Short mmCIF file of C-alpha atoms in Angstrom, two decimals:
data_model
loop_
_atom_site.label_atom_id
_atom_site.label_comp_id
_atom_site.label_asym_id
_atom_site.label_seq_id
_atom_site.Cartn_x
_atom_site.Cartn_y
_atom_site.Cartn_z
CA THR A 1 84.40 114.34 96.81
CA ARG A 2 87.77 113.74 98.42
CA PRO A 3 90.63 116.04 97.34
CA ALA A 4 92.88 114.33 94.85
CA VAL A 5 96.00 116.21 95.90
CA GLY A 6 98.74 113.78 96.87
CA THR A 7 101.49 116.13 97.94
CA PRO A 8 102.36 118.44 99.56
CA GLU A 9 99.80 118.39 102.33
CA PHE A 10 99.28 122.17 102.47
CA ARG A 11 98.13 122.12 98.85
CA ARG A 12 95.33 119.78 99.91
CA GLN A 13 94.15 122.43 102.35
CA ASP A 14 94.35 125.08 99.62
CA LEU A 15 92.06 122.93 97.54
CA LEU A 16 89.60 122.32 100.37
CA ASN A 17 89.36 126.04 100.98
CA ALA A 18 88.75 126.67 97.27
CA ILE A 19 86.02 124.01 97.17
CA GLU A 20 84.31 125.63 100.14
CA ARG A 21 84.39 129.04 98.45
CA ALA A 22 83.01 127.54 95.22
CA ALA A 23 80.07 125.77 96.88
CA GLY A 24 76.83 126.56 95.07
CA VAL A 25 78.56 128.28 92.14
CA ASP A 26 77.60 127.10 88.65
CA LEU A 27 80.36 125.92 86.34
CA CYS A 28 80.03 127.13 82.77
CA ILE A 29 81.62 124.86 80.14
CA SER A 30 81.18 127.18 77.18
CA ARG A 31 82.05 130.63 75.90
CA PRO A 32 80.25 132.67 73.20
CA LYS A 33 81.76 132.21 69.76
CA ASP A 34 81.69 135.95 69.03
CA ARG A 35 84.20 136.35 71.89
CA LEU A 36 86.32 133.25 71.25
CA SER A 37 86.03 132.34 67.60
CA TRP A 38 88.99 129.93 67.71
CA GLY A 39 87.41 127.52 70.24
CA ILE A 40 85.95 124.09 69.52
CA PRO A 41 82.24 124.50 68.66
CA LEU A 42 79.71 122.88 70.96
CA PRO A 43 77.85 120.14 69.05
CA PHE A 44 74.51 121.25 70.51
CA ASP A 45 74.88 125.05 70.08
CA PRO A 46 76.75 126.55 67.09
CA ASP A 47 76.96 129.95 68.75
CA PHE A 48 79.19 128.70 71.56
CA VAL A 49 82.61 127.07 71.84
CA THR A 50 84.01 124.80 74.54
CA TYR A 51 85.67 126.46 77.51
CA VAL A 52 89.37 125.86 76.95
CA TRP A 53 89.99 123.92 80.19
CA PHE A 54 87.28 121.43 79.27
CA ASP A 55 89.03 120.91 75.98
CA ALA A 56 92.49 120.62 77.54
CA LEU A 57 91.79 118.49 80.62
CA VAL A 58 90.12 115.69 78.69
CA ASN A 59 93.48 114.98 77.02
CA TYR A 60 94.57 113.19 80.20
CA ILE A 61 92.21 110.36 79.40
CA SER A 62 91.84 110.63 75.62
CA PHE A 63 95.55 110.04 75.03
CA ALA A 64 95.34 107.04 77.36
CA GLY A 65 92.68 105.41 75.18
CA TYR A 66 89.42 106.37 76.90
CA LYS A 67 86.47 105.26 74.73
CA ALA A 68 88.90 104.55 71.89
CA GLU A 69 87.60 102.62 68.92
CA GLU A 70 89.28 99.32 68.10
CA GLY A 71 92.18 99.80 65.75
CA ALA A 72 92.71 103.45 66.68
CA GLY A 73 96.24 102.69 67.80
CA LEU A 74 95.69 104.05 71.32
CA PRO A 75 96.71 102.36 74.60
CA ASP A 76 94.55 100.05 76.68
CA PHE A 77 92.83 102.53 78.99
CA SER A 78 92.29 99.97 81.75
CA LYS A 79 96.07 99.54 82.10
CA LEU A 80 96.81 103.27 82.42
CA TRP A 81 93.95 104.51 84.56
CA PRO A 82 93.59 105.52 87.31
CA ALA A 83 96.84 107.41 86.90
CA ALA A 84 99.38 107.05 89.69
CA CYS A 85 99.70 110.82 89.72
CA GLU A 86 99.42 113.88 87.51
CA VAL A 87 102.25 116.37 87.90
CA ILE A 88 101.06 119.97 87.72
CA GLY A 89 102.23 123.44 88.70
CA LYS A 90 100.82 125.16 91.75
CA ASP A 91 99.27 127.92 89.63
CA ILE A 92 96.87 125.53 87.85
CA LEU A 93 95.71 123.50 90.85
CA VAL A 94 92.75 125.80 91.59
CA PRO A 95 90.32 125.72 90.00
CA ALA A 96 91.29 123.79 86.84
CA HIS A 97 92.85 120.53 88.02
CA GLY A 98 91.59 120.45 91.59
CA ILE A 99 87.92 121.29 90.89
CA TYR A 100 87.02 121.30 87.18
CA TRP A 101 88.85 118.08 86.39
CA LEU A 102 87.25 116.11 89.23
CA CYS A 103 83.81 117.44 88.28
CA MET A 104 84.38 116.29 84.71
CA LEU A 105 85.51 112.83 85.76
CA HIS A 106 82.54 112.36 88.06
CA ALA A 107 80.18 113.58 85.34
CA MET A 108 81.64 110.92 83.02
CA GLY A 109 80.97 108.23 85.62
CA PHE A 110 84.37 107.81 87.25
CA ALA A 111 84.18 106.70 90.88
CA ASP A 112 86.07 108.21 93.82
CA ASP A 113 88.74 105.50 93.71
CA GLN A 114 89.40 106.34 90.04
CA MET A 115 90.36 109.94 90.76
CA PRO A 116 94.01 110.72 89.97
CA GLN A 117 96.45 111.89 92.60
CA LEU A 118 97.82 115.35 91.90
CA LEU A 119 101.49 116.03 92.56
CA VAL A 120 101.72 119.81 92.81
CA HIS A 121 105.12 121.38 92.26
CA GLY A 122 106.30 124.89 93.01
CA TRP A 123 108.40 127.29 90.99
CA LEU A 124 112.13 127.47 90.45
CA ASN A 125 113.02 131.04 91.33
CA ILE A 126 116.15 133.17 91.27
CA LYS A 127 116.74 135.28 94.38
CA GLY A 128 113.11 134.82 95.35
CA GLU A 129 111.73 135.97 91.98
CA LYS A 130 110.05 133.79 89.37
CA MET A 131 112.15 133.28 86.26
CA SER A 132 110.93 135.55 83.50
CA LYS A 133 112.14 136.69 80.09
CA SER A 134 111.01 140.23 80.86
CA LEU A 135 113.17 140.33 84.00
CA GLY A 136 116.06 138.73 82.16
CA ASN A 137 116.76 136.27 84.97
CA ILE A 138 116.28 133.06 83.01
CA VAL A 139 118.90 130.31 82.97
CA ASP A 140 119.64 128.27 79.86
CA PRO A 141 119.76 124.58 80.89
CA ASN A 142 121.90 123.81 77.83
CA ASP A 143 124.64 126.07 79.20
CA LEU A 144 124.47 124.27 82.55
CA CYS A 145 124.69 120.87 80.87
CA ASP A 146 127.70 122.01 78.84
CA ALA A 147 129.44 123.15 82.02
CA PHE A 148 128.50 120.36 84.44
CA GLY A 149 126.91 117.56 82.44
CA ALA A 150 123.21 116.68 82.23
CA GLU A 151 123.32 114.17 85.11
CA ALA A 152 124.92 116.68 87.46
CA VAL A 153 122.25 119.26 86.61
CA ARG A 154 119.52 116.72 87.29
CA TYR A 155 121.18 115.80 90.57
CA TYR A 156 121.30 119.41 91.75
CA LEU A 157 117.70 120.17 90.78
CA VAL A 158 116.34 117.07 92.50
CA ARG A 159 118.64 117.28 95.51
CA ASP A 160 118.00 120.97 96.22
CA THR A 161 114.28 121.11 95.45
CA LYS A 162 111.65 120.07 97.97
CA THR A 163 108.66 118.68 96.11
CA GLY A 164 105.71 121.03 96.20
CA TYR A 165 107.59 124.09 97.35
CA ASP A 166 109.28 126.97 95.57
CA SER A 167 113.05 126.80 95.49
CA ASP A 168 115.85 129.13 94.46
CA PHE A 169 118.30 128.30 91.71
CA ASP A 170 121.77 129.36 92.82
CA PRO A 171 124.64 128.75 90.35
CA GLU A 172 127.25 129.10 93.11
CA ARG A 173 125.48 126.54 95.27
CA MET A 174 125.22 124.21 92.31
CA LYS A 175 128.96 124.50 91.77
CA MET A 176 129.58 123.81 95.47
CA ILE A 177 127.33 120.73 95.50
CA TYR A 178 128.95 119.47 92.31
CA ASN A 179 132.43 119.79 93.81
CA THR A 180 131.70 118.50 97.32
CA GLU A 181 129.08 115.80 96.85
CA LEU A 182 129.65 114.51 93.34
CA ALA A 183 133.35 115.09 92.70
CA ASN A 184 134.73 114.76 96.25
CA ASP A 185 132.34 112.44 98.11
CA LEU A 186 130.95 110.11 95.44
CA GLY A 187 133.82 110.54 93.00
CA ASN A 188 136.43 109.90 95.68
CA LEU A 189 134.73 106.73 96.92
CA LEU A 190 134.17 105.36 93.43
CA SER A 191 137.72 106.17 92.31
CA ARG A 192 139.40 104.61 95.34
CA VAL A 193 137.37 101.41 95.30
CA SER A 194 137.42 100.84 91.54
CA LYS A 195 141.17 101.44 91.23
CA MET A 196 142.03 99.01 94.01
CA ILE A 197 139.68 96.35 92.67
CA LEU A 198 141.21 96.72 89.20
CA ARG A 199 144.67 96.28 90.72
CA SER A 200 143.41 93.13 92.43
CA GLY A 201 142.24 91.51 89.21
CA GLY A 202 139.13 93.50 88.31
CA ILE A 203 136.68 91.32 90.24
CA VAL A 204 135.05 92.25 93.54
CA PRO A 205 136.62 89.83 96.03
CA GLN A 206 134.70 87.69 98.47
CA PRO A 207 134.95 88.76 102.12
CA GLU A 208 136.76 86.84 104.79
CA LYS A 209 135.94 87.45 108.48
CA LEU A 210 133.67 90.46 108.97
CA GLU A 211 134.56 92.84 111.78
CA ASP A 212 132.20 95.24 113.54
CA ILE A 213 133.26 98.14 111.34
CA ASP A 214 132.42 96.06 108.26
CA THR A 215 128.93 95.05 109.40
CA GLU A 216 128.23 98.63 110.44
CA LEU A 217 128.83 99.87 106.88
CA LEU A 218 126.83 97.02 105.35
CA ASP A 219 123.91 97.74 107.69
CA ILE A 220 123.96 101.44 106.74
CA ALA A 221 123.97 100.50 103.05
CA LYS A 222 121.06 98.07 103.40
CA SER A 223 118.92 100.44 105.45
CA SER A 224 119.51 103.22 102.94
CA VAL A 225 117.76 101.22 100.20
CA SER A 226 114.59 101.09 102.26
CA ALA A 227 114.87 104.79 103.10
CA MET A 228 115.39 105.70 99.43
CA ALA A 229 112.39 103.63 98.35
CA ASP A 230 110.14 105.06 101.08
CA ASN A 231 111.06 108.65 100.22
CA LEU A 232 110.58 108.14 96.50
CA ALA A 233 107.17 106.56 97.13
CA GLN A 234 106.23 109.69 99.06
CA TYR A 235 107.53 111.95 96.26
CA LYS A 236 110.47 113.13 98.36
CA PRO A 237 113.42 112.52 96.01
CA ASP A 238 115.56 115.11 97.85
CA GLN A 239 115.41 112.99 101.00
CA GLY A 240 115.99 109.86 98.93
CA ILE A 241 119.22 111.43 97.65
CA GLU A 242 120.22 112.30 101.21
CA ALA A 243 119.76 108.64 102.19
CA ALA A 244 122.03 107.60 99.32
CA MET A 245 124.68 110.20 100.14
CA SER A 246 124.74 109.07 103.78
CA VAL A 247 126.07 105.74 102.48
CA VAL A 248 128.68 107.53 100.38
CA ARG A 249 129.92 109.51 103.38
CA ALA A 250 129.93 106.39 105.53
CA GLY A 251 131.91 104.59 102.82
CA ASN A 252 134.57 107.29 102.75
CA ARG A 253 134.89 107.22 106.54
CA TYR A 254 135.21 103.45 106.36
CA LEU A 255 138.05 103.62 103.84
CA GLU A 256 139.90 106.20 105.93
CA LYS A 257 139.73 103.94 108.97
CA CYS A 258 140.49 100.67 107.19
CA ALA A 259 143.13 102.11 104.83
CA PRO A 260 143.05 99.39 102.14
CA TRP A 261 146.11 100.95 100.46
CA GLN A 262 148.09 100.11 103.59
CA LEU A 263 146.66 96.59 103.64
CA ALA A 264 147.83 96.12 100.05
CA LYS A 265 151.35 97.23 100.96
CA SER A 266 151.48 94.97 104.00
CA GLY A 267 150.24 91.94 102.07
CA ASP A 268 147.20 91.38 104.31
CA THR A 269 145.13 89.95 101.42
CA ASP A 270 142.32 88.52 103.54
CA ARG A 271 141.58 91.82 105.25
CA LEU A 272 142.02 93.75 101.99
CA ASN A 273 139.47 91.52 100.23
CA THR A 274 136.94 92.09 103.02
CA VAL A 275 137.38 95.86 102.96
CA LEU A 276 137.10 96.07 99.17
CA TYR A 277 134.02 93.85 99.24
CA CYS A 278 132.27 96.01 101.85
CA ALA A 279 133.14 99.27 100.09
CA ALA A 280 131.91 97.86 96.77
CA GLU A 281 128.67 96.74 98.45
CA ALA A 282 128.13 100.27 99.72
CA LEU A 283 128.51 101.63 96.19
CA ARG A 284 126.21 98.94 94.81
CA HIS A 285 123.44 99.99 97.18
CA VAL A 286 123.89 103.63 96.20
CA ALA A 287 123.62 102.70 92.52
#
């Protein structure tokens, strides 16, 4: 069957190699009860229990309403399956999710086009080492949220993590990104634009005559939406964030060149309205 790994591409090759090594090997779905007494008994042999992965993996479809009886209160399976993707860690791709799970689905009658896509993520390390209680290098996310706010923590983790690969958590880098990108770049643009619009009545004004510098910013903002959508569809949120931040940086450069605070002092209302409109449009596309 075709590999169900969606991203990253090198994980697909890992799976193909594992399938090749497993060719001709029988897959045992049970374990003797005298060795694993806590397992779920096999209905056709009381001396054996179900292999734990065969118990666990079926939850992907059972919770979604597979073969559910009417009135069971479960979802409509046809609306949830095939799943857009299943997010798993790299350490459980082979053999559980990449081989066992597909074998199970095929055995139940699922066709190739009903196989789920697997989105395989890496580990979040510290100085190249996996976080571990025994090493004492764990980080409490609650402490980070107290210091920076939950949204800022999410931003850093998505922005600095490439989907599918290991990444290093660096508290100093997080602080730097928070200060430069969120506080200075985005915060500066939002503060400048919102304050001037509030002083002008609180409503985004309509533009007058657009100059080249105005259309350039608007074009960057519009193209960023497409770039963000494409990257998210390919499970590349870090690059989607970069597309959004390119608009923020362009917006700050635009304000420096157009200097709306000077336009307000000089009384050039038409030009001020156009500049505020374009800057607000840039922020709208980022949002």
